[in-house]
Amino acid sequence: MSSGTVTPYRSGLRTGRDGFAQLVRAEWTKFRTVRGWLIGMMVAALVIVLLGLLSASGSQTSCGGPSDVCPAVPVGPGGEAVEDKFYFVHRSLAGDGGITVRMTSMTGQIRLPDITPGTRRVVPGVEPWAKAGVMIKDGTRQGSAYAATMITGGHGVRMQHDFTEDVAGRPGGVSAASPRWLRLTRSGEELTGYESADGAHWTKVGTARLAGLPATVQVGLFVASPGDLTVKQTDLGGSTVQNRFAEATAAFDQVSLEGKVSGGAWSRDDIGVTREPDGSPHHPGGVVESGGTFTVTGVGDIAPLADGQTIESTLTGVLTGLIVVIVVAVMFITSEHRRGLIRTSLLASPRRGRVLAAKAVVIAAVTFVAGLAGAGVVVPLGTWILRAGGNYVLPVSLLTESRVVVGVAALLAVAAVFALALGALFRRSAAAVTAAIAAIVLPHILATASVLPAGAAQWLLRLTPAAGFAIQQSIPEYPQVIGHYVPQAGYYPLAPWAGFAVLCGYAVLALGLAVFMLRRRDV
Amino acid sequence: MEATIEVIGLRKRFGRTMALDGMSFRVTPGQVTGFVGPNGAGKSTTMRVILGLDAADEGTALVGGRPYPSLRNPLSHVGALLDAAALQPSRTGRNHLLWLAHSQGLPARRVDEVIEQVGLRSAARRKAGGYSLGMRQRLGIAAALLGDPPVLMLDEPVNGLDPEGIVWIRGLLRSLAAEGRAVLISSHLMSELQDTADHLVVVGRGRVVADTSVADLIATASSGRVTLRTTARSEAMTALAHAGATVAAGDRDTITVSGLEAERIVTLLNANAVPFSEVAAHRATLEEAYMDLTRDAVEFRAATGVTTGTATGVTTGTATGAAAGQEAAR
């Protein structure tokens, strides 16, 4: 047969499209046609749900007392749990107006642990975040909207509102020798704080907009002092936290009010004071008025609350689920290398980077769906079980809850891409799985298991791919609230999306390197 | 696009070994081209370079005039079977073809067509891990046919097939070539190609040793030798040498004659009244011709510590034995 007489073959087949979408579809077909991988993803979702529900149902809290009902925790205007406990000397203000005072002293005392049992050991001292100043508040209900200008024990003048917001004024304390003036005015929904050293030259500290503030509000003087928080490092990198009673006392004079203020005596409210079983107040505050000078003593704090369980405490299964995801993601590529199937893949798409990219899209999408199913069930259901068990779960907005659920799904998805890239680089399952677990799972365990000092734990969660776990933190860290903000307590050193971005960076880097190597190598 | 494979001056070195050393050939449409050579001659490497899986240090490989990596929908340009074992064992044969089809934007209908074409319907929905070697070969061929390409490239496609399968694949390859496709099949055994290939590219030591049609190769190797058995050896030799033939005495009562047709020898002997008992025209087999051609390559590998003379003697002996066997079979 001579080639000269032959008509070359022409196919009657209609040529299909040659795009990235076709590759993604092919990779999805590959994934869904291996039953073990599908089952693996379902197991990951199931592990997240079951481990979470198991730990949630194992957690019970009882407050004792005749009714065995825990006291209600006030909620701030933003929906967050708050501590709203202070001594308030106030009057009603209808419409616009304001208050101006001079503060001449701020003192306090702290009760240290008894050395001789039965003998109280009380030392003078003011907590750094003890607060005294002027406030305009929507009534006396705990958790209602407010704005306040204040002097703090150690952080100078501040303007705070609605529990979470804090603006710094000038630093420094107050004494009889150097008194300080504070002013707070209302104009509609806008409240403005000022300070002055002499009552003549005023400096604006900040402005707060309190949406929906009613026409009549309470205006007056307040004092509060949070407990004394002491953190002791223990031998193994853990720590113990002690909180001791503290109170603050401030002297105000030259009190002047503007606007339509109610007449008669000042109202006095020990807002949020703890009651003894017989109804008497425990650690009450108080006020002494003499010759226009008000000496007010207060206990407590006006701040977001961090005591309680968080919605992410239902996510105990994520780490185990992640390991399953890592194994599946690694196998998705290493099984091709092991059997030479990668050659078939590259024959179908000689543009090699696109093959890995399509694989990454598929594994990310599949993992995201599995993660969303797992977290989407366990977070609301686990929280419900926790609350049914008498536990106090710190409330968060729907937006935050969604971010936690979607974030965990995204965390798993990006970790899967990272594991896939390691699989492409190592081309061996065992090595790639080990590397992925060492990079993501291990640092998180080390950082949260009280084996490392807090500083080291925080650096691990800044620098390693485990930084991505920050996405599940629902309660933020507030600089104006003293707390033990360490990974062991669920506080990540990076903001949720910043931590997630670190993980994404690692995934992009690993995938880029994998594409580079795949392009260079003979397969 | 013309249905061809062009390989021009490929060189590739793996460490100290020269795997490809100026490999050049061309596969034309409408025929089955056998790509044959001893193991390690560079057949698989050449195929991988053509398919863009390996990069050559030098030279070019084109499919239909273009390098493979630049092809869009490559499976509709070239269908290749490199390693029939390259399968995910837990995936069914049909699903293996399905993802390939999806990658080329082909419909699932096309998958069922090729399954039918290779006779794998009964096994298509079973896991590929349980396939016999022959079933895997059929699946690999189905994958190569998926895009209905004008060029086919199959590495050792006969490997592992049962006799019925061998007959089937020969028929399939011939019919594919008859449709005008360029078909390149590699083998390290010439006997596998004997009844299949029209054209041969014989390789050894990373380069082409012979690029010829099967008929020409056999004719060259046979070179018209005739064996004569006679009790009157000297008379016969004199008579034939007179007629211009080259004669050589063999063992006991045989003479090897070249340069004369068998019929002419019979006429001459009768005319001179020389008695003879047998005249046998010696026709070389493809295997013999292949052995001749690749002797260098074999020598090269056997040469370490062995003299060239010994190696040649061994090769010649083998060829003679093969020829004798062939004749006995007739």
mmCIF file of C-alpha atoms in Angstrom, chain B residues 3-330:
data_model
loop_
_atom_site.group_PDB
_atom_site.id
_atom_site.type_symbol
_atom_site.label_atom_id
_atom_site.label_comp_id
_atom_site.label_asym_id
_atom_site.label_seq_id
_atom_site.Cartn_x
_atom_site.Cartn_y
_atom_site.Cartn_z
ATOM 1 C CA ALA B 3 -2.391 12.840 9.471
ATOM 2 C CA THR B 4 1.271 12.311 10.168
ATOM 3 C CA ILE B 5 3.869 11.996 12.813
ATOM 4 C CA GLU B 6 7.193 13.612 12.061
ATOM 5 C CA VAL B 7 10.232 13.028 14.196
ATOM 6 C CA ILE B 8 13.291 15.066 13.312
ATOM 7 C CA GLY B 9 16.689 14.578 14.929
ATOM 8 C CA LEU B 10 15.582 13.797 18.487
ATOM 9 C CA ARG B 11 18.314 13.548 21.056
ATOM 10 C CA LYS B 12 17.823 12.840 24.701
ATOM 11 C CA ARG B 13 20.247 11.827 27.380
ATOM 12 C CA PHE B 14 19.356 10.198 30.675
ATOM 13 C CA GLY B 15 22.423 10.658 32.827
ATOM 14 C CA ARG B 16 25.231 8.908 30.938
ATOM 15 C CA THR B 17 22.935 6.983 28.636
ATOM 16 C CA MET B 18 22.062 8.395 25.231
ATOM 17 C CA ALA B 19 18.426 7.290 24.983
ATOM 18 C CA LEU B 20 17.756 9.046 21.690
ATOM 19 C CA ASP B 21 20.611 9.730 19.337
ATOM 20 C CA GLY B 22 19.295 11.508 16.276
ATOM 21 C CA MET B 23 15.983 9.681 15.941
ATOM 22 C CA SER B 24 14.238 10.740 12.704
ATOM 23 C CA PHE B 25 11.324 9.201 10.833
ATOM 24 C CA ARG B 26 7.923 9.965 9.462
ATOM 25 C CA VAL B 27 4.670 8.066 9.791
ATOM 26 C CA THR B 28 2.357 8.380 6.804
ATOM 27 C CA PRO B 29 -1.400 7.945 6.705
ATOM 28 C CA GLY B 30 -3.157 4.892 5.352
ATOM 29 C CA GLN B 31 -0.791 2.279 6.649
ATOM 30 C CA VAL B 32 0.302 0.543 9.780
ATOM 31 C CA THR B 33 3.852 1.463 10.625
ATOM 32 C CA GLY B 34 5.699 -0.881 12.894
ATOM 33 C CA PHE B 35 8.097 0.769 15.293
ATOM 34 C CA VAL B 36 10.413 -2.012 16.210
ATOM 35 C CA GLY B 37 13.677 -2.472 17.995
ATOM 36 C CA PRO B 38 15.181 -4.236 20.940
ATOM 37 C CA ASN B 39 14.227 -3.218 24.459
ATOM 38 C CA GLY B 40 15.990 -0.005 25.343
ATOM 39 C CA ALA B 41 16.296 1.119 21.728
ATOM 40 C CA GLY B 42 14.326 4.306 22.524
ATOM 41 C CA LYS B 43 10.852 3.419 21.249
ATOM 42 C CA SER B 44 8.909 4.415 24.355
ATOM 43 C CA THR B 45 11.022 7.505 24.931
ATOM 44 C CA THR B 46 10.376 8.600 21.357
ATOM 45 C CA MET B 47 6.643 8.110 21.839
ATOM 46 C CA ARG B 48 6.702 10.101 25.079
ATOM 47 C CA VAL B 49 8.586 12.918 23.369
ATOM 48 C CA ILE B 50 6.063 12.943 20.496
ATOM 49 C CA LEU B 51 3.274 13.199 23.081
ATOM 50 C CA GLY B 52 4.939 16.015 25.002
ATOM 51 C CA LEU B 53 5.411 13.952 28.149
ATOM 52 C CA ASP B 54 9.199 13.980 27.952
ATOM 53 C CA ALA B 55 11.224 16.901 26.694
ATOM 54 C CA ALA B 56 13.937 16.148 24.126
ATOM 55 C CA ASP B 57 17.322 17.800 24.505
ATOM 56 C CA GLU B 58 17.371 18.416 20.764
ATOM 57 C CA GLY B 59 15.157 17.948 17.731
ATOM 58 C CA THR B 60 11.451 18.241 17.085
ATOM 59 C CA ALA B 61 8.475 15.928 17.069
ATOM 60 C CA LEU B 62 5.330 17.033 15.266
ATOM 61 C CA VAL B 63 1.850 15.614 15.038
ATOM 62 C CA GLY B 64 0.012 16.857 11.976
ATOM 63 C CA GLY B 65 2.684 19.507 11.638
ATOM 64 C CA ARG B 66 2.353 20.839 15.182
ATOM 65 C CA PRO B 67 4.004 20.046 18.494
ATOM 66 C CA TYR B 68 1.664 18.040 20.715
ATOM 67 C CA PRO B 69 1.479 20.558 23.589
ATOM 68 C CA SER B 70 0.039 23.169 21.204
ATOM 69 C CA LEU B 71 -2.875 20.962 20.129
ATOM 70 C CA ARG B 72 -6.398 21.854 21.187
ATOM 71 C CA ASN B 73 -8.545 18.812 21.982
ATOM 72 C CA PRO B 74 -5.426 16.694 21.564
ATOM 73 C CA LEU B 75 -7.281 13.387 21.751
ATOM 74 C CA SER B 76 -9.053 14.192 18.497
ATOM 75 C CA HIS B 77 -5.641 14.597 16.833
ATOM 76 C CA VAL B 78 -3.765 11.641 18.283
ATOM 77 C CA GLY B 79 -4.942 8.625 20.155
ATOM 78 C CA ALA B 80 -2.246 7.017 22.222
ATOM 79 C CA LEU B 81 -1.885 3.933 24.338
ATOM 80 C CA LEU B 82 1.287 3.992 26.389
ATOM 81 C CA ASP B 83 0.620 1.916 29.472
ATOM 82 C CA ALA B 84 -2.547 -0.104 29.717
ATOM 83 C CA ALA B 85 -2.009 -0.513 33.472
ATOM 84 C CA ALA B 86 -2.291 3.244 34.064
ATOM 85 C CA LEU B 87 -5.751 3.043 35.619
ATOM 86 C CA GLN B 88 -7.371 3.914 38.931
ATOM 87 C CA PRO B 89 -8.327 0.391 40.071
ATOM 88 C CA SER B 90 -11.483 1.469 41.882
ATOM 89 C CA ARG B 91 -12.870 3.353 38.878
ATOM 90 C CA THR B 92 -14.905 1.449 36.297
ATOM 91 C CA GLY B 93 -13.668 1.188 32.755
ATOM 92 C CA ARG B 94 -16.584 3.232 31.497
ATOM 93 C CA ASN B 95 -15.952 6.006 34.010
ATOM 94 C CA HIS B 96 -12.297 6.071 33.005
ATOM 95 C CA LEU B 97 -13.381 6.780 29.446
ATOM 96 C CA LEU B 98 -16.028 9.202 30.697
ATOM 97 C CA TRP B 99 -13.603 11.594 32.357
ATOM 98 C CA LEU B 100 -11.406 11.471 29.278
ATOM 99 C CA ALA B 101 -14.432 12.281 27.120
ATOM 100 C CA HIS B 102 -15.388 15.173 29.406
ATOM 101 C CA SER B 103 -11.880 16.579 29.188
ATOM 102 C CA GLN B 104 -12.310 16.827 25.412
ATOM 103 C CA GLY B 105 -15.868 18.105 25.528
ATOM 104 C CA LEU B 106 -17.117 14.822 24.052
ATOM 105 C CA PRO B 107 -20.508 13.405 24.991
ATOM 106 C CA ALA B 108 -21.028 10.204 27.005
ATOM 107 C CA ARG B 109 -22.515 8.669 23.837
ATOM 108 C CA ARG B 110 -19.036 8.579 22.336
ATOM 109 C CA VAL B 111 -17.823 6.540 25.333
ATOM 110 C CA ASP B 112 -20.415 3.842 24.659
ATOM 111 C CA GLU B 113 -19.439 3.798 20.978
ATOM 112 C CA VAL B 114 -15.792 3.037 21.660
ATOM 113 C CA ILE B 115 -16.688 0.499 24.357
ATOM 114 C CA GLU B 116 -18.737 -1.284 21.705
ATOM 115 C CA GLN B 117 -15.911 -0.942 19.181
ATOM 116 C CA VAL B 118 -13.364 -2.689 21.397
ATOM 117 C CA GLY B 119 -15.825 -5.292 22.637
ATOM 118 C CA LEU B 120 -15.735 -4.303 26.281
ATOM 119 C CA ARG B 121 -19.437 -3.830 26.874
ATOM 120 C CA SER B 122 -19.873 -6.625 29.387
ATOM 121 C CA ALA B 123 -16.970 -5.404 31.543
ATOM 122 C CA ALA B 124 -17.374 -1.650 31.117
ATOM 123 C CA ARG B 125 -19.235 -1.102 34.374
ATOM 124 C CA ARG B 126 -16.854 -3.189 36.435
ATOM 125 C CA LYS B 127 -13.915 -1.787 38.377
ATOM 126 C CA ALA B 128 -10.798 -1.604 36.220
ATOM 127 C CA GLY B 129 -8.753 -3.122 39.042
ATOM 128 C CA GLY B 130 -10.306 -6.484 38.247
ATOM 129 C CA TYR B 131 -9.525 -6.372 34.533
ATOM 130 C CA SER B 132 -7.253 -8.922 32.872
ATOM 131 C CA LEU B 133 -4.269 -7.588 30.955
ATOM 132 C CA GLY B 134 -6.174 -8.144 27.734
ATOM 133 C CA MET B 135 -9.180 -6.152 28.977
ATOM 134 C CA ARG B 136 -6.893 -3.332 30.015
ATOM 135 C CA GLN B 137 -5.360 -3.309 26.535
ATOM 136 C CA ARG B 138 -8.848 -3.068 25.041
ATOM 137 C CA LEU B 139 -9.737 -0.248 27.426
ATOM 138 C CA GLY B 140 -6.523 1.560 26.518
ATOM 139 C CA ILE B 141 -7.322 1.177 22.828
ATOM 140 C CA ALA B 142 -10.839 2.457 23.474
ATOM 141 C CA ALA B 143 -9.296 5.525 25.123
ATOM 142 C CA ALA B 144 -7.056 6.028 22.091
ATOM 143 C CA LEU B 145 -10.058 5.827 19.752
ATOM 144 C CA LEU B 146 -12.222 8.146 21.882
ATOM 145 C CA GLY B 147 -11.512 11.338 19.935
ATOM 146 C CA ASP B 148 -11.718 9.493 16.591
ATOM 147 C CA PRO B 149 -8.215 10.725 15.792
ATOM 148 C CA PRO B 150 -6.487 10.502 12.379
ATOM 149 C CA VAL B 151 -3.270 9.430 14.104
ATOM 150 C CA LEU B 152 -2.903 6.460 16.444
ATOM 151 C CA MET B 153 0.128 5.571 18.463
ATOM 152 C CA LEU B 154 0.149 2.348 20.441
ATOM 153 C CA ASP B 155 3.025 1.121 22.571
ATOM 154 C CA GLU B 156 3.188 -2.699 22.565
ATOM 155 C CA PRO B 157 -0.564 -3.119 21.958
ATOM 156 C CA VAL B 158 -0.365 -6.879 21.445
ATOM 157 C CA ASN B 159 1.199 -7.450 24.851
ATOM 158 C CA GLY B 160 -0.959 -9.645 27.014
ATOM 159 C CA LEU B 161 -3.644 -10.333 24.447
ATOM 160 C CA ASP B 162 -4.879 -13.872 23.963
ATOM 161 C CA PRO B 163 -4.718 -15.384 20.439
ATOM 162 C CA GLU B 164 -8.273 -14.272 19.715
ATOM 163 C CA GLY B 165 -7.361 -10.789 20.908
ATOM 164 C CA ILE B 166 -4.292 -10.730 18.703
ATOM 165 C CA VAL B 167 -6.368 -11.586 15.657
ATOM 166 C CA TRP B 168 -8.872 -8.907 16.665
ATOM 167 C CA ILE B 169 -6.302 -6.173 17.118
ATOM 168 C CA ARG B 170 -4.603 -6.968 13.816
ATOM 169 C CA GLY B 171 -7.917 -6.636 12.049
ATOM 170 C CA LEU B 172 -8.725 -3.433 13.926
ATOM 171 C CA LEU B 173 -5.368 -1.816 13.154
ATOM 172 C CA ARG B 174 -5.583 -2.762 9.479
ATOM 173 C CA SER B 175 -9.101 -1.388 9.194
ATOM 174 C CA LEU B 176 -8.101 1.833 10.959
ATOM 175 C CA ALA B 177 -5.240 2.262 8.529
ATOM 176 C CA ALA B 178 -7.526 1.457 5.610
ATOM 177 C CA GLU B 179 -9.689 4.419 6.656
ATOM 178 C CA GLY B 180 -6.693 6.643 6.007
ATOM 179 C CA ARG B 181 -5.337 6.931 9.507
ATOM 180 C CA ALA B 182 -1.676 6.927 10.350
ATOM 181 C CA VAL B 183 -1.091 4.049 12.746
ATOM 182 C CA LEU B 184 2.179 3.614 14.612
ATOM 183 C CA ILE B 185 2.607 0.518 16.750
ATOM 184 C CA SER B 186 5.709 -0.369 18.644
ATOM 185 C CA SER B 187 6.990 -3.797 19.500
ATOM 186 C CA HIS B 188 10.223 -5.418 20.481
ATOM 187 C CA LEU B 189 9.179 -8.589 18.668
ATOM 188 C CA MET B 190 9.180 -8.496 14.884
ATOM 189 C CA SER B 191 6.933 -11.573 14.775
ATOM 190 C CA GLU B 192 4.111 -9.513 16.298
ATOM 191 C CA LEU B 193 4.269 -7.123 13.382
ATOM 192 C CA GLN B 194 4.746 -9.702 10.634
ATOM 193 C CA ASP B 195 1.141 -9.818 9.495
ATOM 194 C CA THR B 196 0.122 -6.365 10.667
ATOM 195 C CA ALA B 197 2.593 -3.720 9.585
ATOM 196 C CA ASP B 198 2.968 -2.390 6.052
ATOM 197 C CA HIS B 199 5.952 -0.305 6.855
ATOM 198 C CA LEU B 200 8.733 -0.660 9.391
ATOM 199 C CA VAL B 201 10.832 1.783 11.295
ATOM 200 C CA VAL B 202 13.545 -0.342 12.854
ATOM 201 C CA VAL B 203 15.447 1.329 15.661
ATOM 202 C CA GLY B 204 18.486 0.480 17.695
ATOM 203 C CA ARG B 205 20.606 2.513 20.047
ATOM 204 C CA GLY B 206 18.335 5.545 19.877
ATOM 205 C CA ARG B 207 18.319 5.977 16.118
ATOM 206 C CA VAL B 208 16.632 4.563 13.044
ATOM 207 C CA VAL B 209 18.408 1.538 11.571
ATOM 208 C CA ALA B 210 15.994 0.933 8.715
ATOM 209 C CA ASP B 211 12.937 2.730 7.391
ATOM 210 C CA THR B 212 11.446 0.453 4.764
ATOM 211 C CA SER B 213 8.379 -1.412 3.575
ATOM 212 C CA VAL B 214 8.002 -4.962 4.870
ATOM 213 C CA ALA B 215 8.252 -6.465 1.335
ATOM 214 C CA ASP B 216 11.506 -4.631 0.574
ATOM 215 C CA LEU B 217 13.045 -5.670 3.864
ATOM 216 C CA ILE B 218 12.370 -9.365 3.273
ATOM 217 C CA ALA B 219 13.618 -9.210 -0.312
ATOM 218 C CA THR B 220 16.864 -7.593 0.824
ATOM 219 C CA ALA B 221 17.481 -10.164 3.488
ATOM 220 C CA SER B 222 16.677 -13.166 1.243
ATOM 221 C CA SER B 223 19.032 -12.063 -1.577
ATOM 222 C CA GLY B 224 17.993 -15.111 -3.726
ATOM 223 C CA ARG B 225 19.933 -17.957 -2.165
ATOM 224 C CA VAL B 226 19.108 -21.548 -3.179
ATOM 225 C CA THR B 227 20.168 -24.733 -1.389
ATOM 226 C CA LEU B 228 20.901 -27.759 -3.544
ATOM 227 C CA ARG B 229 21.239 -31.353 -2.329
ATOM 228 C CA THR B 230 23.144 -33.672 -4.644
ATOM 229 C CA THR B 231 25.377 -36.740 -4.581
ATOM 230 C CA ALA B 232 27.439 -35.289 -7.468
ATOM 231 C CA ARG B 233 28.620 -32.147 -5.787
ATOM 232 C CA SER B 234 31.630 -31.269 -7.938
ATOM 233 C CA GLU B 235 29.731 -31.725 -11.226
ATOM 234 C CA ALA B 236 26.939 -29.555 -9.986
ATOM 235 C CA MET B 237 29.285 -26.823 -8.806
ATOM 236 C CA THR B 238 31.119 -26.781 -12.120
ATOM 237 C CA ALA B 239 27.905 -26.598 -14.135
ATOM 238 C CA LEU B 240 26.405 -23.804 -12.034
ATOM 239 C CA ALA B 241 29.606 -21.778 -11.827
ATOM 240 C CA HIS B 242 29.766 -21.952 -15.623
ATOM 241 C CA ALA B 243 26.332 -20.416 -15.775
ATOM 242 C CA GLY B 244 27.564 -17.449 -13.670
ATOM 243 C CA ALA B 245 26.339 -18.406 -10.213
ATOM 244 C CA THR B 246 28.261 -18.088 -6.977
ATOM 245 C CA VAL B 247 28.471 -21.480 -5.363
ATOM 246 C CA ALA B 248 29.654 -22.655 -2.003
ATOM 247 C CA ALA B 249 29.919 -26.169 -0.653
ATOM 248 C CA GLY B 250 27.900 -26.841 2.446
ATOM 249 C CA ASP B 251 28.083 -29.773 4.811
ATOM 250 C CA ARG B 252 28.061 -33.327 3.335
ATOM 251 C CA ASP B 253 26.027 -33.182 0.092
ATOM 252 C CA THR B 254 24.690 -29.621 -0.028
ATOM 253 C CA ILE B 255 25.634 -26.592 -2.068
ATOM 254 C CA THR B 256 24.486 -23.009 -1.535
ATOM 255 C CA VAL B 257 23.896 -21.151 -4.792
ATOM 256 C CA SER B 258 23.336 -17.454 -5.249
ATOM 257 C CA GLY B 259 22.748 -15.417 -8.382
ATOM 258 C CA LEU B 260 20.457 -17.921 -10.107
ATOM 259 C CA GLU B 261 16.740 -18.573 -9.912
ATOM 260 C CA ALA B 262 15.705 -22.030 -8.664
ATOM 261 C CA GLU B 263 13.973 -22.888 -11.985
ATOM 262 C CA ARG B 264 17.123 -22.004 -13.950
ATOM 263 C CA ILE B 265 19.208 -24.231 -11.666
ATOM 264 C CA VAL B 266 16.879 -27.177 -12.237
ATOM 265 C CA THR B 267 17.038 -26.655 -16.024
ATOM 266 C CA LEU B 268 20.831 -26.432 -15.948
ATOM 267 C CA LEU B 269 21.255 -29.575 -13.829
ATOM 268 C CA ASN B 270 18.897 -31.548 -16.079
ATOM 269 C CA ALA B 271 20.716 -30.358 -19.171
ATOM 270 C CA ASN B 272 24.045 -31.493 -17.689
ATOM 271 C CA ALA B 273 22.512 -34.729 -16.352
ATOM 272 C CA VAL B 274 23.599 -33.991 -12.798
ATOM 273 C CA PRO B 275 21.461 -35.913 -10.293
ATOM 274 C CA PHE B 276 19.968 -34.004 -7.373
ATOM 275 C CA SER B 277 17.508 -34.821 -4.652
ATOM 276 C CA GLU B 278 16.328 -31.323 -3.527
ATOM 277 C CA VAL B 279 16.340 -27.702 -4.646
ATOM 278 C CA ALA B 280 15.128 -25.251 -2.001
ATOM 279 C CA ALA B 281 14.720 -21.539 -2.509
ATOM 280 C CA HIS B 282 15.717 -19.820 0.698
ATOM 281 C CA ARG B 283 13.278 -17.083 1.744
ATOM 282 C CA ALA B 284 14.277 -14.994 4.754
ATOM 283 C CA THR B 285 11.709 -14.307 7.460
ATOM 284 C CA LEU B 286 11.029 -10.862 8.810
ATOM 285 C CA GLU B 287 12.614 -12.032 12.030
ATOM 286 C CA GLU B 288 15.809 -12.912 10.198
ATOM 287 C CA ALA B 289 15.905 -9.599 8.414
ATOM 288 C CA TYR B 290 15.330 -7.834 11.722
ATOM 289 C CA MET B 291 18.120 -9.787 13.354
ATOM 290 C CA ASP B 292 20.447 -8.743 10.563
ATOM 291 C CA LEU B 293 19.518 -5.115 10.988
ATOM 292 C CA THR B 294 19.665 -4.938 14.743
ATOM 293 C CA ARG B 295 22.776 -7.056 15.093
ATOM 294 C CA ASP B 296 24.759 -3.879 15.729
ATOM 295 C CA ALA B 297 22.493 -2.868 18.506
ATOM 296 C CA VAL B 298 22.618 -6.320 20.064
ATOM 297 C CA GLU B 299 26.390 -6.437 19.677
ATOM 298 C CA PHE B 300 26.650 -3.082 21.306
ATOM 299 C CA ARG B 301 24.935 -4.380 24.391
ATOM 300 C CA ALA B 302 26.713 -7.754 24.402
ATOM 301 C CA ALA B 303 30.090 -6.357 23.433
ATOM 302 C CA THR B 304 31.451 -5.642 26.877
ATOM 303 C CA GLY B 305 34.199 -8.255 27.269
ATOM 304 C CA VAL B 306 33.125 -10.296 24.219
ATOM 305 C CA THR B 307 34.943 -10.159 20.893
ATOM 306 C CA THR B 308 33.024 -9.059 17.830
ATOM 307 C CA GLY B 309 33.740 -12.348 16.050
ATOM 308 C CA THR B 310 32.039 -14.430 18.683
ATOM 309 C CA ALA B 311 28.987 -12.205 18.737
ATOM 310 C CA THR B 312 28.602 -12.380 14.966
ATOM 311 C CA GLY B 313 28.913 -16.149 15.004
ATOM 312 C CA VAL B 314 26.160 -16.467 17.555
ATOM 313 C CA THR B 315 23.822 -14.184 15.652
ATOM 314 C CA THR B 316 24.374 -15.995 12.354
ATOM 315 C CA GLY B 317 23.749 -19.338 13.954
ATOM 316 C CA THR B 318 20.472 -18.172 15.379
ATOM 317 C CA ALA B 319 19.335 -16.800 12.033
ATOM 318 C CA THR B 320 20.093 -20.107 10.289
ATOM 319 C CA GLY B 321 18.223 -22.037 12.899
ATOM 320 C CA ALA B 322 15.203 -19.793 12.543
ATOM 321 C CA ALA B 323 15.275 -20.258 8.766
ATOM 322 C CA ALA B 324 15.420 -24.023 9.093
ATOM 323 C CA GLY B 325 12.463 -23.996 11.436
ATOM 324 C CA GLN B 326 10.515 -21.867 9.024
ATOM 325 C CA GLU B 327 11.137 -24.299 6.178
ATOM 326 C CA ALA B 328 10.233 -27.306 8.213
ATOM 327 C CA ALA B 329 6.916 -25.707 8.983
ATOM 328 C CA ARG B 330 6.004 -25.318 5.321
#
